[in-house]
Every structure is written in structure tokens, then in C-alpha cells.
Amino acid sequence: MKNDGASITGASVQGSVLRDLTIVFALGLGVRLLWAVLTPPWTAPDEPPHFTYVAHLVEQGEIPHESSQETHPEFSEEMLESWQHTFFGRLSRAGGQAKAELAYLPVHHDYRAARRHNRAPELRRTRAAVSATAYPPFYYLFVSGGYSALYERPILSRLYAVRALSGLLGALSACFAYLLAYELRRELRFGRAVGLSMALFPMHVFITASVNNDAAVVLASTILCWLLAKVLLAEALSARLGAAIGMAAGAILMTKPSGVPVALLAGALLLWRAFPIRRSPLQVHTPNLVSLSTFALTFLSTAGAWNVYRFTAHASAEAGADTQEGRALTQFFSPAGHSFLEYLQYEFELGVGYFRRILIGTYWGNFGWLELPLPRSTEYLILASYGLALVGLIILVREQASERRKIALLACLLVFNVLFLFIAADYAFGFASTGAGVGMQGRYFFPTLSCLLCLLCFGLARIFARLRFNAAILPVLVGFVQLISLRLMLSRWYGVHIW
Amino acid sequence: MVNRLWPRLTLIALALGLLLALPVSIAIDDDFRTPSGPWNGRELPLKPGSVLRQELPVAGRVIRVLHLELGQLSKPQAGRLEVQLFRADDEGWTKLATRTVALHDATKVVHKLRFKRPLALKGSKRMAIVVTAPVQLARPVPILTNAEWQNPGYALSVDGRAVPGTAQVLIGYQRRQLHVATALPRMWKRVTVFLGPFGKSLFAIGGALVLLGMLAMALTWHREPRASKPHRSDPQTGRLS
């Protein structure tokens, strides 16, 4: 192999990076297209409400919102009939039962009715978008292109088209994960390893190959993580970089709140670069201040535009304290609710198994409506790799001072994301008023998946530094878990058991 | 360049060959599983000396496995339940197999009874599962049932008296054993049940992208240089030594 070091010209490195990105994108998109068509219809978390949002946009030409005037049903007649045809609720636990009724999709059944199911526009209308109604429209506007393109086709074709576009966003996330790793280590092998790992990460593949706005928030967050790496390592910042960060942070707020921690850290990092606390605390670095200003400007114009529209156009139902954010803040500070101390005690009593289920189980792979987990032995393998990577990271930061800031950035993003969501979502939205959590899932932490993969890759590569292909350990592990996941999925839903 | 290409292409071909040789079993009949409600099911206590009988329609040709679900035992006990399978024919009921279920593990709920020699149903339309609790048992054994679900053709009884609901069972029918290479047409038919022309084209594009991506990766992502020991950096300046 050609050395990745300084002997390579800039043009050839750029060529290699572009080629690598093409390969990562192709693999990421290919795997997601396969999952998009293999996952039975509606058998992904919250897919019906998200698809309803898309349909509402196209069929009724408006962003869904709660309105007392609306007489249409929650879910369209067309979708409800499709559920019957596709055994939704019988194939999965989404119907509320303790166990799915069907062992797999019936062998002796005529599926033509399911494939051809297509109803007139008046039977596709909905009141709003059920539980997805409050979400910003960025993701849905993008994927609605697939729905519109196949408007005359059966509902399942429209579903697969929307899933395919969602998968496109997921594949792009893998490309930016590549760029993040390459930005930090300036070696193609790390970029390839992290890009490939994200392209094949089982739960990310499954979620982004379904209709779910996680695909957009993870893309925007991964872009932002990459840009933050540039901020960390740049001598001075530019207005262009500030604007890019502002747009990425604004895009997060226009997709889903789970990326907010990354946006917050972006602002904090820019502030720190603009006003560095050194021997002269009042010292201001002008170029960085310009960058901070362009960040603020672009952030406010992107996220702000949506919020202004939301509070003016849908003012009657969503203004003031009726907003989700208003309720969360009220509950957080309300003395009448459950205290944060009670929440900590509640979490402690849930035990290690609860956190393992969220941070490993539903993070790496729990398919369907969280009823098809990876085998326990696979989880142990993942935990072992976490342990080894942690040791590797400790050795790395002790040996190489130049890597400490990079590892610190990744760790801060990861830890802050986890803590913020537990406190802001699980406590503020749930426990503070009800005494129970909101039901945390691993995919809520996907905005910093690229950071985790970088840490795992760097740590494992260091611990196995003597091996020739030490950077390839992580993608091999992820690829192995991907194969296990595919096997599990084929067995559970189709009765096809490989090995 | 050509010299390095052939070993890699050979490795890729070998990997593909291994994949195609993998064994695969495909369902050819619909396994039956008693639906469960939002609760975990109602426990039907089977007293020592009692006989539970669950009749149900046949949905396949050959039985390979039977799962029987018990409720949570309060404590383990000595003794075994006897489980018999019957098929209905013109002459009445023909016994297919007898198995026993141990009760020494109080935590075990699902008991899987595999039949090394699968049980041929020979065109029968109905079958029966008979569970007998021996008189020597110390305590009743809770059999899990769905008390709300009883479709036509399903009949549950204890000591000859009809009981509402259906026992929580899974009947697994025999699968077709093949290798991936020979199973591809069947696998394609199974996994594309919901796919029209558009869905199938997405499938083809996805598969092609994966294959091309892996090929490109194998051919262009060359061998890594031997990893050297990381340089130590000056803790004061961060410069590498």
C-alpha cells in the first residue's frame, strides 16, 4: 500500500478520499436499500406516524398540525387497510400483545392484495401526523419526493420509495463519519474503518432504512461533529466555517431534538475559540469572533425561521406553554412534580441491565418494534470490544499528547449527548410529571454514533498496534454483527434460517 | 499489478463460494403459535392425575418441534409431565409421539420438544396434544393458556370438561433443508412477498451496490503498512519525539 504520510501529493490524497467516500456511500446505500425492502411494511419503530406525516404533506399540501377543525382520522383508511394486508400487529408486538402472533410471515397466503393496495386520495387524508406531528418538517420534505414520484402507485411502493430516500441520508452519514475520522487522524485507514463501520452499523442501517426522522438528525449531527473537529484543529476559524456550523446546527433543530446536545456543544466550542480563557481573559480572537457571528446568524435564520412559522401559523394549538418545550421546562422547575433526586434513585434501582439494554442492546441491534434483539453472546462480544477500546484510548492519550484534545472532543460529545437526553428527555418530559421515564432507546443517541465509532476504532487500533490491519478490527466486528442481524431478520420474519 | 490482482480475486471467489455453500432451511408450512394478549396469559392449574387435551387444526405436513408453555412454578418439584401427540384419521386418533417435561427448573417456562424423526401427519386435518400430570406430583402444574382466544377448530379440555381458551403452544413444521446456492429461488420468492416491480428493482440495485462496493474495496483498499510503535510526545509541548 502507498504510505498515507506526507510523501503522497495533495491531489492523490484527495482522489483517494473521493474514491473511498464513493465506496462507503455505495456500500451504505446498498445495505440500506436491502433492509428497506426486507423489513416488512410498518415493522419499524414509529414508522406509521412518520409515514403519515409524509403523506399529509403530499396529500393535503400542508405541514401537519393539531387543529380542532379537522375531521379526518388519525391514520388514513388506506394505511389501516394496508396493516390488515401486511399482518402488521400480528407479526410484531406493536399491537400491544406480549408476544407476536405469527412465527413468521405466512407461507400459504396470497400477498397480491397487499402489493396492489391503493386507495383514492380522499382515503389517504389524515387529521395530522399522530405522534410525529410536533416534529419539524425538514426530513419529511426531503423524503416526500419519493412519495410524490410514486403517487399513483400502491401504498407499499410509496413506502419503499420513502424508505429508499431515508436510506440515502443514512448512507451520507457514513461518508461524514469517514471525514470526521480522517480529519482527526489524517490517515485513510481510520477514515475507511469508521466510514465502513457506520455504513454497516446494524441498528443505524435498520432505522435509517425505515421512515424515521432519525436519518436526518444523525446526518446533520455527523456533519456538525466533523465541522467541530475542524474547529478544534484549525489555527483560526473562517466565516465560511462558522456559517457551515450554523447551518448544520440549525438543520438539527429543524429535524429532531435528539441532536440538540451536539448543537449546544458547537456553540460552546465556538465561544471558547472566540474568547479563549488564557492568561489574558479579555483577549478576543477576531477571526474566530467573525466565525462565531456567522454561526449565530445562520443558526437563527435556519432554526429561527421554522420556529417563527410554527408559532405564528399554528399559534392556536402550539403557542406558549402548550408547546412540548414549554411543558418540559414547566415540569423541570415545578416543585409539584418528581424531583431530580427521585429520578436518580429511580435510575439506580433499574440497575445495570437497564442501561445495558439501552446503550448496547437497542443501540447495536433490536429490530422490529424492539422485539428482535441480538443474541446475548453478540452483546458480550460488543462489551468486550468496548473494554479493550477503553484501555487502548487510555494508552493513546498517555503516549500522545497531540491526540488528547481530539479524544476529549469525541468523549465530550458522546457523554454530553447521553447525559442531556437522560436529563432533558427522560426526566423533564417523563419522570418529572409521571414518575416514569419516556422509554429511552439506543437510537436517540445516534447523533453521536460517529464519535463512538471513532473512539472504538482509535482505541482498538492502539491496543492491537502490532497487528498489520489494526484499524480494520472495528469494521470487521460491525460487519459480523450486521451479518448476524440479517440472519436474525430473515429467520424471524420470513422463516429463512441460514446456518 | 496483475500479480497482486489474481490472489485477491481468488479470495473473493472463495468467499462467495463459502457463502453459497452455507446450509439454509426454509419454512414450507406455517408454524402455529397461540396468540397472546397484552398480559402473559392465564395459568390453568393441572392437578396431579389430571389430563389436559388441546385439539387444533393441522397446518402442515410434518411436525419438527412442539413448544409448551408453563406458568411460573412456585418451586421446583420432582416428576415429569407426559406429553403425547395424536393425529386424527378415519379410525380415530393415532399416537405420533410421547415426550416428558421435567419440572425441576422452576424458572423454565417454555419447554421445547424436538422430534429427531419428524412426525408425519399423513394428510390428517386435526391433531391433539395431551398433557398428563402424574398422580405422584406434589403440586398442580400451571399450564399457560390464552383464555380469550378460541378459534373454530381449537378445543381445550381438562379431564374431559371443556375449558375456554387455547393452550400456549407452538407447533413447528418441517422446513426444506438446502444450501444457499440451491435455495436462492425459494429464498427470493419468500423475501419478495411484499415487493412489486419497484420494490424488486430496489432490491436488485441494493444488492448490486453491495457487491460492487465490496469488490471495489477488496481491489483498491490495499494492504495497510505495518503499524509502527506510536511515537511518544513531549507532555509539555505535545511535539512527537
XYZ file of C-alpha atoms in Angstrom:
740
model
C 0.000 0.000 0.000
C 1.142 3.519 -0.665
C 2.103 5.289 2.537
C -0.589 7.635 3.784
C 2.053 10.086 5.001
C 3.498 13.263 3.578
C 5.011 11.570 0.525
C 1.591 11.476 -1.170
C 0.685 14.572 -3.125
C -2.402 16.529 -2.114
C -4.160 15.697 -5.375
C -3.701 11.948 -4.980
C -4.864 12.061 -1.358
C -7.944 13.970 -2.443
C -8.511 11.396 -5.167
C -8.155 8.570 -2.658
C -10.585 10.250 -0.258
C -13.157 10.765 -3.001
C -12.814 7.157 -4.105
C -13.176 5.958 -0.516
C -16.247 8.116 0.006
C -17.822 6.651 -3.131
C -17.209 3.125 -1.887
C -18.530 3.904 1.613
C -21.604 5.569 0.129
C -22.248 2.689 -2.264
C -21.990 0.097 0.493
C -24.032 2.176 2.923
C -26.790 2.810 0.407
C -26.766 -0.770 -0.875
C -27.187 -2.268 2.590
C -29.926 0.216 3.428
C -31.836 -0.497 0.227
C -31.760 -4.198 1.088
C -33.068 -3.551 4.597
C -35.650 -1.121 3.225
C -37.272 -3.841 1.139
C -36.669 -6.746 3.524
C -38.144 -5.097 6.623
C -41.866 -5.930 6.439
C -44.104 -2.889 5.996
C -44.733 -0.822 9.154
C -42.499 -3.107 11.253
C -40.103 -0.364 12.346
C -40.430 1.879 15.414
C -42.904 4.716 14.844
C -42.944 4.191 11.086
C -46.743 4.671 10.733
C -46.767 8.194 12.243
C -43.694 9.270 10.263
C -45.173 7.968 7.022
C -48.432 9.688 7.885
C -46.514 12.990 8.151
C -45.071 12.478 4.666
C -48.456 11.523 3.252
C -50.100 14.522 4.907
C -47.548 16.859 3.323
C -48.190 15.497 -0.155
C -51.908 14.723 0.007
C -53.059 17.799 1.880
C -50.270 20.232 0.908
C -49.583 21.456 4.433
C -47.321 20.786 7.387
C -49.397 18.694 9.777
C -50.551 20.421 12.934
C -53.207 19.897 15.546
C -56.418 21.633 14.671
C -59.852 21.374 16.210
C -61.430 21.872 12.758
C -60.027 18.694 11.266
C -62.377 15.727 10.887
C -60.077 13.239 9.180
C -58.864 10.131 11.053
C -55.522 9.811 12.833
C -54.274 7.189 10.389
C -55.620 7.091 6.837
C -58.113 4.441 5.747
C -55.599 3.326 3.154
C -52.923 2.712 5.788
C -55.273 0.897 8.163
C -56.296 -1.457 5.369
C -52.641 -1.974 4.455
C -51.977 -3.048 8.035
C -54.529 -5.825 7.613
C -52.990 -6.981 4.358
C -49.435 -6.962 5.703
C -50.160 -8.660 9.070
C -48.963 -5.606 10.992
C -49.832 -6.131 14.657
C -49.772 -9.903 14.205
C -46.185 -10.165 13.001
C -44.891 -7.793 15.659
C -45.714 -6.751 19.206
C -46.802 -3.334 18.027
C -50.411 -4.418 18.505
C -49.785 -4.424 22.244
C -49.557 -8.151 22.799
C -46.878 -9.756 24.920
C -45.728 -11.898 22.025
C -46.215 -11.669 18.273
C -48.952 -13.942 16.994
C -47.150 -15.127 13.868
C -43.887 -17.051 13.956
C -43.098 -15.529 10.512
C -44.983 -14.222 7.510
C -47.398 -16.939 6.378
C -46.111 -19.180 3.628
C -49.566 -20.125 2.357
C -51.033 -16.690 1.699
C -51.777 -14.631 -1.383
C -49.920 -11.339 -0.999
C -51.217 -9.739 -4.169
C -53.791 -7.702 -2.283
C -51.015 -6.281 -0.085
C -48.787 -5.427 -3.053
C -51.570 -3.816 -5.061
C -53.329 -1.950 -2.273
C -54.000 1.592 -3.451
C -56.859 3.907 -2.467
C -58.192 7.207 -3.737
C -56.748 10.458 -2.359
C -59.734 11.128 -0.113
C -58.981 7.882 1.749
C -55.352 8.921 2.258
C -56.138 12.009 4.286
C -55.316 12.363 7.969
C -56.012 14.768 10.784
C -52.319 15.440 11.418
C -49.363 13.070 11.885
C -50.188 11.387 15.191
C -47.124 11.324 17.464
C -44.889 12.829 14.762
C -46.989 15.976 14.392
C -44.757 18.204 16.516
C -41.597 17.396 14.577
C -40.098 19.973 12.228
C -40.593 19.248 8.537
C -37.019 19.167 7.185
C -36.747 15.384 6.901
C -40.287 14.870 5.699
C -39.989 17.492 2.976
C -36.922 15.690 1.617
C -38.379 12.186 1.574
C -41.783 13.334 0.324
C -40.139 13.405 -3.111
C -40.304 9.622 -3.121
C -43.993 9.642 -2.184
C -44.795 12.205 -4.869
C -42.831 10.362 -7.546
C -44.894 7.215 -6.972
C -48.148 8.988 -6.164
C -50.256 6.788 -8.436
C -48.597 3.577 -7.283
C -49.710 1.293 -4.423
C -49.036 2.375 -0.856
C -46.242 -0.166 -0.392
C -44.359 1.219 -3.405
C -44.663 4.696 -1.907
C -43.444 3.333 1.413
C -40.390 1.733 -0.178
C -39.605 4.916 -2.120
C -39.663 6.969 1.074
C -37.552 4.340 2.838
C -35.025 4.465 -0.012
C -34.620 8.235 0.332
C -34.286 7.840 4.066
C -31.555 5.275 3.406
C -29.790 7.810 1.218
C -29.495 10.120 4.227
C -28.157 7.232 6.290
C -25.532 6.422 3.673
C -24.445 10.063 3.589
C -23.968 9.932 7.374
C -21.401 7.202 6.820
C -19.498 9.476 4.426
C -19.307 12.243 7.014
C -18.245 9.746 9.653
C -15.363 8.884 7.308
C -14.498 12.576 7.041
C -14.618 13.007 10.818
C -12.169 10.169 11.419
C -9.900 11.322 8.608
C -9.988 14.902 9.888
C -8.843 13.765 13.317
C -6.138 11.254 12.383
C -5.241 12.237 8.803
C -4.878 8.590 7.808
C -7.059 6.990 5.160
C -7.268 3.721 7.096
C -9.094 5.358 10.003
C -11.478 7.152 7.677
C -12.221 3.895 5.897
C -12.672 1.995 9.147
C -15.101 4.467 10.702
C -16.949 5.153 7.433
C -17.401 1.458 6.774
C -18.489 0.824 10.361
C -21.164 3.476 10.162
C -22.248 2.187 6.747
C -22.798 -1.275 8.236
C -23.846 -0.446 11.827
C -26.903 -2.712 12.216
C -29.335 -0.581 14.201
C -28.416 2.542 12.246
C -28.983 0.660 8.999
C -32.354 -0.611 10.221
C -33.612 2.755 11.453
C -32.372 4.802 8.509
C -33.822 2.230 6.093
C -37.260 2.886 7.569
C -39.343 6.041 7.572
C -37.909 7.853 10.573
C -36.537 11.363 11.054
C -33.567 9.885 12.928
C -31.989 9.554 9.465
C -31.878 13.336 9.059
C -30.845 14.282 12.578
C -27.989 11.760 12.521
C -26.771 13.140 9.182
C -26.909 16.741 10.403
C -25.218 15.797 13.691
C -22.467 13.830 11.968
C -21.783 16.771 9.673
C -21.618 19.006 12.726
C -19.239 16.625 14.527
C -16.936 16.729 11.511
C -17.070 20.522 11.416
C -16.342 20.669 15.147
C -13.235 18.569 14.532
C -12.150 21.237 12.046
C -12.862 23.935 14.644
C -10.763 22.103 17.204
C -7.763 21.627 14.932
C -7.803 24.851 12.915
C -5.351 27.625 13.740
C -8.008 30.210 13.056
C -11.587 29.902 12.014
C -13.220 31.357 8.958
C -16.592 32.932 8.392
C -17.357 30.103 5.973
C -16.737 27.510 8.687
C -18.892 29.456 11.128
C -21.695 29.617 8.588
C -21.436 25.893 7.869
C -21.643 25.115 11.573
C -24.585 27.447 11.958
C -26.429 25.787 9.116
C -25.695 22.299 10.422
C -26.819 23.247 13.927
C -29.924 24.895 12.532
C -30.629 21.813 10.429
C -30.525 19.704 13.599
C -33.187 21.845 15.188
C -35.248 21.502 12.050
C -35.201 17.718 12.202
C -35.368 16.309 15.735
C -34.485 17.452 19.269
C -32.201 14.460 19.934
C -29.379 16.324 18.156
C -29.666 19.416 20.369
C -26.710 18.418 22.606
C -24.392 18.448 19.595
C -25.695 21.872 18.530
C -25.213 23.212 22.059
C -21.635 21.955 22.216
C -20.989 23.514 18.812
C -21.971 26.907 20.157
C -19.907 26.388 23.292
C -16.823 25.382 21.317
C -17.100 28.396 19.038
C -17.484 30.654 22.057
C -14.401 29.121 23.600
C -12.386 29.655 20.404
C -13.623 33.238 20.061
C -12.966 34.134 23.701
C -10.120 31.875 24.787
C -9.550 31.886 28.527
C -5.823 32.199 28.664
C -3.538 34.494 30.605
C -5.457 37.462 29.152
C -9.126 36.560 29.669
C -10.303 39.632 27.778
C -8.288 38.696 24.703
C -10.572 38.246 21.673
C -9.510 36.452 18.538
C -11.115 38.486 15.786
C -11.359 35.872 13.009
C -12.891 33.442 15.458
C -15.325 36.124 16.604
C -16.395 36.617 12.992
C -16.874 32.866 12.744
C -18.997 32.897 15.900
C -21.107 35.696 14.498
C -21.767 33.930 11.206
C -22.641 30.815 13.203
C -25.218 32.727 15.214
C -26.629 34.389 12.118
C -27.045 31.207 10.078
C -28.303 29.251 13.085
C -31.002 31.783 13.832
C -32.040 32.112 10.221
C -32.421 28.336 9.754
C -33.858 27.167 13.060
C -35.449 30.506 13.763
C -37.407 30.526 10.503
C -39.091 27.244 11.375
C -39.958 28.307 14.903
C -41.398 31.632 13.766
C -43.548 29.800 11.222
C -44.611 27.239 13.797
C -45.642 29.740 16.426
C -47.464 32.033 14.044
C -49.116 29.635 11.590
C -50.105 27.102 14.251
C -50.436 29.548 17.117
C -53.813 28.364 18.439
C -52.669 24.857 19.312
C -48.991 25.188 19.883
C -48.121 28.591 21.266
C -46.768 29.311 24.720
C -46.957 26.775 27.497
C -48.732 24.202 25.303
C -45.535 23.510 23.398
C -43.537 20.419 24.249
C -40.610 22.616 25.230
C -42.829 24.741 27.477
C -44.243 21.702 29.196
C -40.780 20.231 29.723
C -39.461 23.460 31.263
C -42.537 23.779 33.472
C -42.184 20.224 34.697
C -38.447 20.550 35.236
C -38.795 23.513 37.564
C -42.110 22.620 39.107
C -41.871 21.771 42.807
C -45.087 19.774 42.499
C -43.512 17.153 40.207
C -40.971 14.442 40.987
C -37.559 15.763 41.925
C -34.344 15.088 40.101
C -33.058 13.244 43.150
C -36.002 10.862 42.918
C -35.153 10.351 39.273
C -31.556 9.448 40.092
C -32.776 6.960 42.682
C -35.231 5.501 40.163
C -32.475 5.065 37.590
C -30.187 3.470 40.161
C -32.883 0.948 41.081
C -33.348 -0.019 37.436
C -29.878 -1.485 37.584
C -27.073 -2.186 35.153
C -29.289 -4.388 32.967
C -31.469 -1.407 32.040
C -28.505 0.644 30.850
C -27.042 -2.347 29.048
C -30.358 -2.792 27.227
C -30.440 0.858 26.155
C -26.782 1.588 25.466
C -25.829 -1.778 23.957
C -28.984 -3.752 23.170
C -31.198 -1.194 21.459
C -28.135 0.741 20.286
C -26.483 -2.019 18.283
C -29.499 -4.054 17.307
C -33.059 -4.648 18.457
C -35.217 -4.913 15.391
C -38.908 -4.741 14.624
C -40.724 -2.950 17.398
C -37.818 -3.649 19.752
C -38.716 -7.340 19.917
C -35.913 -8.907 17.948
C -32.719 -8.418 19.936
C -29.262 -9.602 19.013
C -28.135 -12.809 20.728
C -26.688 -12.297 24.201
C -23.330 -13.683 23.069
C -23.065 -10.884 20.482
C -23.695 -8.302 23.210
C -20.876 -9.790 25.256
C -18.561 -9.531 22.250
C -19.515 -5.863 21.865
C -18.937 -5.206 25.569
C -15.531 -6.857 25.353
C -14.601 -4.624 22.428
C -15.730 -1.572 24.443
C -13.432 -2.622 27.280
C -10.465 -3.180 25.006
C -11.059 0.118 23.195
C -11.180 1.989 26.504
C -7.825 0.558 27.516
C -6.441 1.457 24.105
C -7.679 5.026 24.423
C -6.095 5.428 27.836
C -2.763 4.236 26.440
C -3.152 6.536 23.445
C -3.783 9.694 25.483
C -0.905 8.887 27.811
C 1.510 8.345 24.954
C 0.455 11.027 22.511
C -0.391 14.467 23.873
C -1.407 15.533 20.376
C -4.327 13.094 20.472
C -5.727 14.235 23.816
C -7.817 17.125 22.566
C -9.288 15.002 19.804
C -10.237 12.178 22.152
C -11.600 14.749 24.599
C -13.810 16.297 21.914
C -15.238 12.940 20.891
C -15.760 11.860 24.506
C -17.406 15.181 25.421
C -19.813 14.966 22.516
C -20.711 11.383 23.376
C -21.103 11.843 27.120
C -22.924 15.170 26.853
C -25.352 13.650 24.337
C -26.145 10.771 26.693
C -26.487 12.903 29.831
C -28.503 15.610 28.122
C -31.042 13.162 26.726
C -31.453 11.362 30.026
C -31.970 14.628 31.875
C -33.847 16.687 29.287
C -35.916 13.921 27.698
C -36.277 11.090 30.169
C -36.547 13.262 33.268
C -38.038 16.559 32.058
C -40.514 15.067 29.591
C -41.332 11.954 31.541
C -40.320 11.301 35.108
C -40.809 14.821 36.433
C -44.575 14.634 35.915
C -45.431 10.938 35.655
C -42.853 9.242 37.866
C -41.769 7.025 34.959
C -39.321 7.545 32.104
C -40.301 8.148 28.475
C -38.861 4.815 27.328
C -35.312 5.516 26.244
C -33.932 3.742 23.207
C -30.441 3.445 21.790
C -31.334 5.250 18.557
C -31.909 8.500 20.496
C -28.125 8.590 20.979
C -27.306 8.097 17.306
C -26.390 11.764 16.742
C -23.008 10.937 18.274
C -22.672 7.448 16.796
C -19.785 8.659 14.620
C -17.966 9.829 17.750
C -18.408 6.443 19.412
C -17.162 4.656 16.310
C -14.102 6.925 16.157
C -13.302 6.222 19.805
C -13.760 2.473 19.343
C -11.631 2.465 16.195
C -8.803 4.506 17.674
C -8.813 2.513 20.905
C -8.883 -0.902 19.262
C -6.215 0.153 16.749
C -3.943 1.225 19.600
C -4.444 -1.914 21.682
C -3.688 -4.050 18.636
C -0.984 -1.699 17.338
C 1.306 -4.573 16.416
C -1.217 -6.072 14.002
C -0.983 -5.054 10.364
C -4.720 -4.442 9.962
C -5.417 -2.966 13.389
C -7.753 -0.299 12.013
C -9.847 -2.973 10.309
C -10.838 -4.648 13.602
C -13.837 -2.382 14.165
C -15.396 -2.707 10.685
C -14.867 -6.465 10.810
C -16.701 -6.580 14.157
C -19.511 -4.348 12.871
C -19.722 -6.344 9.642
C -20.011 -9.549 11.646
C -22.834 -8.114 13.760
C -24.504 -6.919 10.549
C -24.471 -10.474 9.183
C -25.921 -11.775 12.478
C -28.648 -9.118 12.218
C -29.525 -10.040 8.638
C -29.700 -13.693 9.589
C -31.940 -12.870 12.566
C -34.234 -10.752 10.450
C -34.613 -13.337 7.669
C -35.300 -16.060 10.209
C -37.855 -14.139 12.275
C -39.849 -12.520 9.510
C -39.538 -14.953 6.617
C -38.746 -18.333 8.156
C -35.458 -18.481 6.220
C -32.757 -19.829 8.537
C -29.191 -19.533 7.300
C -26.828 -21.861 9.132
C -0.377 -5.065 -10.559
C -1.747 -8.146 -12.323
C 0.205 -10.394 -9.952
C -1.476 -8.773 -6.927
C -4.906 -8.842 -8.523
C -5.277 -12.589 -9.001
C -4.780 -13.610 -5.335
C -7.382 -11.055 -4.273
C -9.863 -12.174 -6.924
C -9.289 -15.771 -5.858
C -10.013 -14.861 -2.243
C -13.201 -13.096 -3.270
C -14.295 -16.121 -5.299
C -13.562 -18.426 -2.354
C -15.577 -16.222 -0.010
C -18.502 -16.247 -2.410
C -18.215 -19.996 -2.757
C -18.331 -20.430 1.018
C -21.380 -18.215 1.226
C -23.205 -20.216 -1.450
C -22.367 -23.464 0.332
C -23.903 -22.375 3.657
C -26.813 -24.558 4.788
C -30.220 -22.934 4.889
C -33.626 -24.185 5.984
C -36.743 -22.551 4.630
C -40.241 -22.770 6.082
C -42.631 -24.520 3.721
C -45.623 -24.593 6.071
C -46.968 -22.076 8.554
C -45.894 -22.761 12.113
C -48.708 -22.222 14.555
C -48.258 -20.128 17.681
C -51.139 -19.417 20.067
C -51.668 -15.632 20.066
C -51.039 -13.945 23.365
C -52.822 -10.890 24.718
C -51.365 -7.855 26.474
C -50.914 -9.980 29.605
C -48.677 -13.002 29.652
C -51.516 -15.475 29.637
C -53.760 -17.142 32.198
C -52.429 -20.093 34.148
C -54.563 -23.194 34.143
C -53.549 -25.376 37.129
C -53.222 -29.011 36.110
C -53.749 -31.115 39.250
C -51.854 -34.351 39.845
C -53.605 -37.124 37.942
C -55.382 -34.727 35.561
C -55.229 -34.768 31.780
C -55.256 -31.672 29.573
C -56.187 -32.068 25.913
C -55.737 -29.406 23.238
C -57.203 -30.176 19.806
C -56.239 -27.970 16.872
C -56.261 -27.983 13.073
C -53.215 -29.222 11.187
C -51.403 -26.527 9.166
C -48.527 -28.544 7.728
C -47.286 -31.933 6.657
C -44.560 -32.905 9.134
C -44.034 -31.704 12.723
C -40.499 -30.991 13.785
C -40.895 -29.301 17.181
C -43.519 -28.572 19.831
C -43.232 -25.777 22.378
C -45.324 -25.991 25.519
C -45.523 -23.003 27.871
C -45.949 -23.462 31.580
C -46.668 -20.750 34.079
C -44.091 -19.815 36.662
C -43.657 -22.723 39.060
C -43.646 -21.593 42.705
C -40.833 -24.023 43.374
C -39.218 -26.912 41.530
C -40.651 -30.357 42.040
C -39.702 -33.911 41.207
C -41.641 -35.672 38.488
C -42.300 -35.104 34.822
C -45.335 -34.222 32.753
C -46.142 -36.626 29.955
C -46.847 -35.001 26.588
C -48.368 -37.028 23.765
C -49.198 -36.028 20.204
C -52.038 -37.588 18.233
C -53.307 -37.166 14.703
C -56.889 -37.781 13.647
C -57.649 -40.246 10.894
C -60.624 -42.366 9.769
C -60.053 -44.879 12.537
C -59.874 -42.329 15.312
C -56.734 -40.977 16.909
C -53.264 -42.313 16.116
C -50.449 -41.609 18.550
C -47.443 -39.917 16.921
C -45.025 -39.461 19.823
C -44.616 -39.323 23.592
C -42.271 -36.992 25.437
C -41.786 -35.886 29.020
C -41.222 -32.453 30.517
C -39.095 -32.102 33.654
C -40.262 -29.799 36.431
C -37.033 -29.457 38.395
C -36.261 -25.991 36.984
C -38.821 -23.548 38.366
C -37.624 -20.699 36.132
C -38.072 -22.524 32.866
C -41.324 -21.557 31.192
C -41.059 -22.616 27.552
C -40.358 -26.305 27.063
C -39.155 -27.217 23.577
C -39.760 -30.771 22.487
C -37.820 -31.637 19.339
C -38.517 -34.744 17.329
C -35.364 -36.242 15.852
C -37.554 -38.228 13.500
C -40.121 -35.638 12.375
C -43.745 -36.667 12.782
C -45.599 -37.172 9.508
C -49.233 -36.099 9.657
C -50.184 -38.034 6.505
C -52.945 -35.747 5.365
C -54.702 -35.534 8.745
C -56.789 -32.436 9.265
C -56.722 -32.394 13.049
C -54.238 -33.158 15.784
C -54.272 -33.268 19.593
C -51.754 -32.512 22.316
C -52.403 -34.439 25.534
C -50.597 -33.418 28.720
C -50.837 -35.764 31.704
C -49.775 -34.804 35.232
C -48.758 -37.954 37.183
C -50.527 -38.592 40.500
C -47.200 -38.522 42.336
C -46.752 -34.796 41.750
C -46.695 -32.711 44.922
C -48.414 -29.623 43.471
C -50.530 -28.631 40.455
C -48.577 -27.534 37.384
C -49.731 -24.251 35.785
C -50.274 -24.574 32.038
C -50.236 -21.232 30.262
C -53.297 -20.502 28.140
C -54.856 -17.614 26.264
C -58.270 -17.678 27.893
C -59.699 -15.154 25.392
C -58.667 -16.826 22.140
C -60.509 -19.827 20.776
C -60.990 -20.036 17.035
C -63.142 -22.687 15.337
C -61.318 -25.983 15.331
C -59.483 -25.309 18.595
C -60.810 -27.131 21.666
C -59.268 -27.209 25.130
C -60.425 -29.591 27.833
C -59.294 -30.863 31.225
C -60.406 -34.341 32.334
C -62.973 -34.337 29.556
C -64.568 -30.985 30.550
C -64.342 -28.099 28.043
C -62.302 -25.100 29.189
C -62.407 -21.671 27.461
C -59.294 -20.575 25.641
C -56.303 -22.246 23.991
C -53.097 -23.612 25.481
C -49.987 -21.585 24.696
C -48.185 -23.808 22.243
C -46.055 -23.522 19.163
C -46.180 -26.225 16.508
C -43.131 -26.042 14.264
C -43.426 -27.801 10.940
C -40.563 -29.258 8.998
C -38.511 -26.992 6.804
C -36.805 -27.593 3.482
C -33.064 -28.125 4.005
C -30.913 -26.756 1.216
C -27.723 -24.825 0.562
C -27.788 -21.139 -0.264
C -26.887 -21.806 -3.905
C -29.836 -24.146 -4.461
C -32.140 -22.250 -2.116
C -31.828 -18.891 -3.887
C -35.038 -19.183 -5.959
C -37.062 -20.193 -2.882
C -35.425 -17.516 -0.763
C -36.163 -14.903 -3.416
C -39.805 -15.991 -3.520
C -40.097 -15.798 0.273
C -38.448 -12.448 0.876
C -40.161 -10.636 -2.007
C -43.754 -11.382 -0.972
C -44.488 -7.672 -0.484
C -42.427 -6.414 -3.406
C -43.893 -5.244 -6.671
C -41.694 -4.291 -9.643
C -40.429 -1.141 -7.908
C -39.530 -2.982 -4.709
C -37.761 -5.730 -6.631
C -35.745 -3.172 -8.568
C -34.691 -1.521 -5.295
C -33.629 -4.958 -4.073
C -31.565 -5.540 -7.203
C -29.944 -2.102 -7.015
C -29.139 -2.583 -3.333
C -27.596 -5.984 -3.942
C -25.564 -4.701 -6.870
C -24.270 -1.741 -4.845
C -23.189 -4.016 -2.018
C -21.394 -6.422 -4.354
C -19.731 -3.656 -6.341
C -18.767 -1.800 -3.175
C -17.189 -4.895 -1.679
C -15.372 -5.655 -4.899
C -14.060 -2.101 -5.164
C -12.998 -2.226 -1.536
C -11.171 -5.503 -1.937
C -9.373 -4.324 -5.054
C -8.474 -0.757 -4.086
C -8.148 -0.645 -0.297
C -4.664 -2.041 -0.304
C -2.822 -3.709 2.454
C -2.078 -1.455 5.411
C 1.547 -0.592 6.152
C 2.880 -2.425 9.181
C 1.784 -0.398 12.208
C 4.797 1.090 13.987
C 5.059 1.732 17.688
C 3.423 5.102 18.388
C 5.828 7.923 18.947
C 5.981 9.423 22.425
C 5.137 13.074 22.590
C 6.608 15.732 24.850
C 3.973 16.290 27.525
C 4.887 19.989 27.723
C 4.767 20.864 24.050
C 2.895 17.932 22.590
C 5.609 17.516 19.975
C 6.416 13.980 18.885
C 9.898 12.748 19.761
